[in-house]
PDB file of C-alpha atoms in Angstrom:
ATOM      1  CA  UNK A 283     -14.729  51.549 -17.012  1.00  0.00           C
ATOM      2  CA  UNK A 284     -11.637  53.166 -18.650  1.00  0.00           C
ATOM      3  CA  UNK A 285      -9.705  53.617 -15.446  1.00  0.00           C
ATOM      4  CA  UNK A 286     -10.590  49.586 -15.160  1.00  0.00           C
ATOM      5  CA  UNK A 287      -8.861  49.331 -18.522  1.00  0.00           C
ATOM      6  CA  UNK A 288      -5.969  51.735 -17.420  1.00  0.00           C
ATOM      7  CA  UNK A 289      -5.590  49.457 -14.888  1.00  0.00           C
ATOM      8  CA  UNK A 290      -5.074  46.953 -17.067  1.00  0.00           C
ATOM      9  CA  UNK A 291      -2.581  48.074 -19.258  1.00  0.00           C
ATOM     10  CA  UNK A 292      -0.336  49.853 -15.702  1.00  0.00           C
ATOM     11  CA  UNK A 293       0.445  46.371 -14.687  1.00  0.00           C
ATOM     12  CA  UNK A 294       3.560  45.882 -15.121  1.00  0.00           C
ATOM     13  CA  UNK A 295       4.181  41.926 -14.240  1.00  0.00           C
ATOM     14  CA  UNK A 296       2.038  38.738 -14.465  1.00  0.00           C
ATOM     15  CA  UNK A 297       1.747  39.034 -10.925  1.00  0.00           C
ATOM     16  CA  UNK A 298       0.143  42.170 -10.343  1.00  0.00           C
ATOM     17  CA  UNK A 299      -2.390  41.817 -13.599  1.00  0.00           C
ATOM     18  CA  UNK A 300      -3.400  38.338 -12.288  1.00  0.00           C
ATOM     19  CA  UNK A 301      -4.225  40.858  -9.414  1.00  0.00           C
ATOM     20  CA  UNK A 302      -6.342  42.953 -11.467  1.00  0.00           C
ATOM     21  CA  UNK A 303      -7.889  40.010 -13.079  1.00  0.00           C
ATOM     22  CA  UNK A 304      -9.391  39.024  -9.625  1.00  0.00           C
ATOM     23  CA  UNK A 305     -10.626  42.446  -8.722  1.00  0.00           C
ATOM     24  CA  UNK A 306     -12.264  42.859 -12.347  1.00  0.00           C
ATOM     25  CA  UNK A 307     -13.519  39.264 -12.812  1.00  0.00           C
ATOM     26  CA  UNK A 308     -13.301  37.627  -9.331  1.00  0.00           C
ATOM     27  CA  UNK A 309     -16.445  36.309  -7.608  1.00  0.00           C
ATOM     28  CA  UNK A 310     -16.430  39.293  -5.598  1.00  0.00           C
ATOM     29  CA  UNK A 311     -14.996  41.540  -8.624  1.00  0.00           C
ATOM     30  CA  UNK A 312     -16.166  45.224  -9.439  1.00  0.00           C
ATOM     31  CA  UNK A 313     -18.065  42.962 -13.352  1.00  0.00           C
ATOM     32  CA  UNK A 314     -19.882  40.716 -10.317  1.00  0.00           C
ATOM     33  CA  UNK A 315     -20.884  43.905  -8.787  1.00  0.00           C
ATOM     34  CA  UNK A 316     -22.367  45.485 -11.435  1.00  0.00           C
ATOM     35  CA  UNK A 317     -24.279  42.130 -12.609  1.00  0.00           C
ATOM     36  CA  UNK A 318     -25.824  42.298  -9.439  1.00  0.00           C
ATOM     37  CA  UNK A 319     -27.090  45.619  -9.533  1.00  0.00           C
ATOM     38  CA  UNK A 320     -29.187  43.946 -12.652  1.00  0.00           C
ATOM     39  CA  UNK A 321     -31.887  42.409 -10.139  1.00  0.00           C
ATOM     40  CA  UNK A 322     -32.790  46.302  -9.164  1.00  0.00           C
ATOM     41  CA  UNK A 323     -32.995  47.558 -12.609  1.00  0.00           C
ATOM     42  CA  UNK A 324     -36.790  47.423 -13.985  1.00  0.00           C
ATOM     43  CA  UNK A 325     -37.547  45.267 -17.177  1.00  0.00           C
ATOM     44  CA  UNK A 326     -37.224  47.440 -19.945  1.00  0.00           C
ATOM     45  CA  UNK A 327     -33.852  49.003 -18.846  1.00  0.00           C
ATOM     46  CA  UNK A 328     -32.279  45.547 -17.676  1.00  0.00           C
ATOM     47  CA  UNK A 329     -31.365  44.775 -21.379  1.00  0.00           C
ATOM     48  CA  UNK A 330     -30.000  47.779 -22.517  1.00  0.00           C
ATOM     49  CA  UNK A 331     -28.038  47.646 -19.086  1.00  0.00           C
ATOM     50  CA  UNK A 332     -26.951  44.101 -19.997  1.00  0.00           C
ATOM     51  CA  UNK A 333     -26.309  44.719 -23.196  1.00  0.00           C
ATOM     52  CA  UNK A 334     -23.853  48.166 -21.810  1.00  0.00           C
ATOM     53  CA  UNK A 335     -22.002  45.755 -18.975  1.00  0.00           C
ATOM     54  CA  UNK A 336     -21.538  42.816 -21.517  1.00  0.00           C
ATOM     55  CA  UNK A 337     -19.667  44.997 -23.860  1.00  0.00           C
ATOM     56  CA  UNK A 338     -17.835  46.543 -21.069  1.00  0.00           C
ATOM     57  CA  UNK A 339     -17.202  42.992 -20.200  1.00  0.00           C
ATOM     58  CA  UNK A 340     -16.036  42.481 -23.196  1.00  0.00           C
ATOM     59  CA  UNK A 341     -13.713  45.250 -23.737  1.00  0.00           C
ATOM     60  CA  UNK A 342     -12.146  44.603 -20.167  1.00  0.00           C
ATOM     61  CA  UNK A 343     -11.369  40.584 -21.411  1.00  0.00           C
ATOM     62  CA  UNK A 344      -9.694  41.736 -24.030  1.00  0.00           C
ATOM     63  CA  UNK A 345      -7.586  44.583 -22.856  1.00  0.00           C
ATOM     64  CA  UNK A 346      -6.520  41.662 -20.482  1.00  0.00           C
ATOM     65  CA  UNK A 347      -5.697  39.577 -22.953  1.00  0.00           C
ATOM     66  CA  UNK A 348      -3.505  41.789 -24.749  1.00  0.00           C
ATOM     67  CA  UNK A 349      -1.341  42.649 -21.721  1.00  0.00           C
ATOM     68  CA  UNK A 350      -1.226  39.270 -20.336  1.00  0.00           C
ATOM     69  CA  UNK A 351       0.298  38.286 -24.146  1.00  0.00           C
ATOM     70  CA  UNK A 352       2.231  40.612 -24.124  1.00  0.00           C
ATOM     71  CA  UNK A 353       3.677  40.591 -20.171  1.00  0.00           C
ATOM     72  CA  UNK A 354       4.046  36.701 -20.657  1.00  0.00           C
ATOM     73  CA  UNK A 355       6.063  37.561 -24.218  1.00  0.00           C
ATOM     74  CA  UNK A 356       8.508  39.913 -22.070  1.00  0.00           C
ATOM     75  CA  UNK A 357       8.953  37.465 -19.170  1.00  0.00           C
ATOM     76  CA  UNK A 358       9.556  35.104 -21.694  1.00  0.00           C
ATOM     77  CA  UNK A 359      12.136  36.794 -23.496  1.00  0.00           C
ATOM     78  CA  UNK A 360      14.015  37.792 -20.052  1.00  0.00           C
ATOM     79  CA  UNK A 361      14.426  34.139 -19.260  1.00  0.00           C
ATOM     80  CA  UNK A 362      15.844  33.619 -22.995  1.00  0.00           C
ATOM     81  CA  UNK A 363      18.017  36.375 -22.254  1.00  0.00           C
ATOM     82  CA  UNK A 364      19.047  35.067 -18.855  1.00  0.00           C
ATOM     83  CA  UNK A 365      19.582  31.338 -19.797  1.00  0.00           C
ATOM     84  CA  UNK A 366      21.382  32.399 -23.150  1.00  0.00           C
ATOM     85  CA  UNK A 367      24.291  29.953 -23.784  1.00  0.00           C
ATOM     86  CA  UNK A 368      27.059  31.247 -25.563  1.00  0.00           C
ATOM     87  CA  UNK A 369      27.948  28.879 -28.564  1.00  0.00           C
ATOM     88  CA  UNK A 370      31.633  30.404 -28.735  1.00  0.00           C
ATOM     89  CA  UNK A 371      32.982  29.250 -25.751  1.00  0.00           C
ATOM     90  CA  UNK A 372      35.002  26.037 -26.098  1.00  0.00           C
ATOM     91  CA  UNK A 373      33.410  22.971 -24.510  1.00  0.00           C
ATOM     92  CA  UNK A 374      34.877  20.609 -21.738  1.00  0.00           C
ATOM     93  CA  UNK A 375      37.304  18.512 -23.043  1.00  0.00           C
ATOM     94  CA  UNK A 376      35.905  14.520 -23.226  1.00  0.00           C
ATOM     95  CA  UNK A 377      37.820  11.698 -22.364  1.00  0.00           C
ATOM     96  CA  UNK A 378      38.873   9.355 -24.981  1.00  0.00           C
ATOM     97  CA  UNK A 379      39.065   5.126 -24.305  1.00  0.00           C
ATOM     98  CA  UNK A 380      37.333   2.438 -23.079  1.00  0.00           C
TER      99      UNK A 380
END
């Protein structure tokens, strides 16, 4: 699971961690996969395998999270940057009169 989290926090856009998102938590994801795996696991072992993945789970959400804050904080801020109007520059000239 840490190379899942590396994976994570590598991305370096939105695009490619929505990417990520889909192979950790997509229908067909490498979390689906394991959940799956429950039905073979005997009784007394399911939980404490349940209880493992959740966290795991868990762990994974967040580490998402955090880069997805912090990738959509950057994007953000390059748009800012981008779309910046500079106050200093004299304005157009309006036309006076009816």
């Amino acid at each position: 699971m840490k190379n899942l989290e590396e994976k994570i926090l590598q991305a370096g856009s939105l695009e490619v961690l929505e990417k990520v998102r889909v192979e950790l938590f997509g229908k067909k994801g490498v979390i689906a996969a394991e959940f799956a795996k429950m039905k073979d696991i005997p009784g007394p072992e399911k939980k404490a395998f349940a209880e493992g993945l959740n966290k795991s789970k868990e762990a994974l959400q967040s580490a998402f999270d955090t880069r997805y804050e912090t990738l959509k904080k950057i994007a953000l801020e390059k748009i800012l940057k981008e779309e910046a109007i500079d106050v200093s520059l004299y304005g157009s000239k309006s036309e006076k009169g009816a």
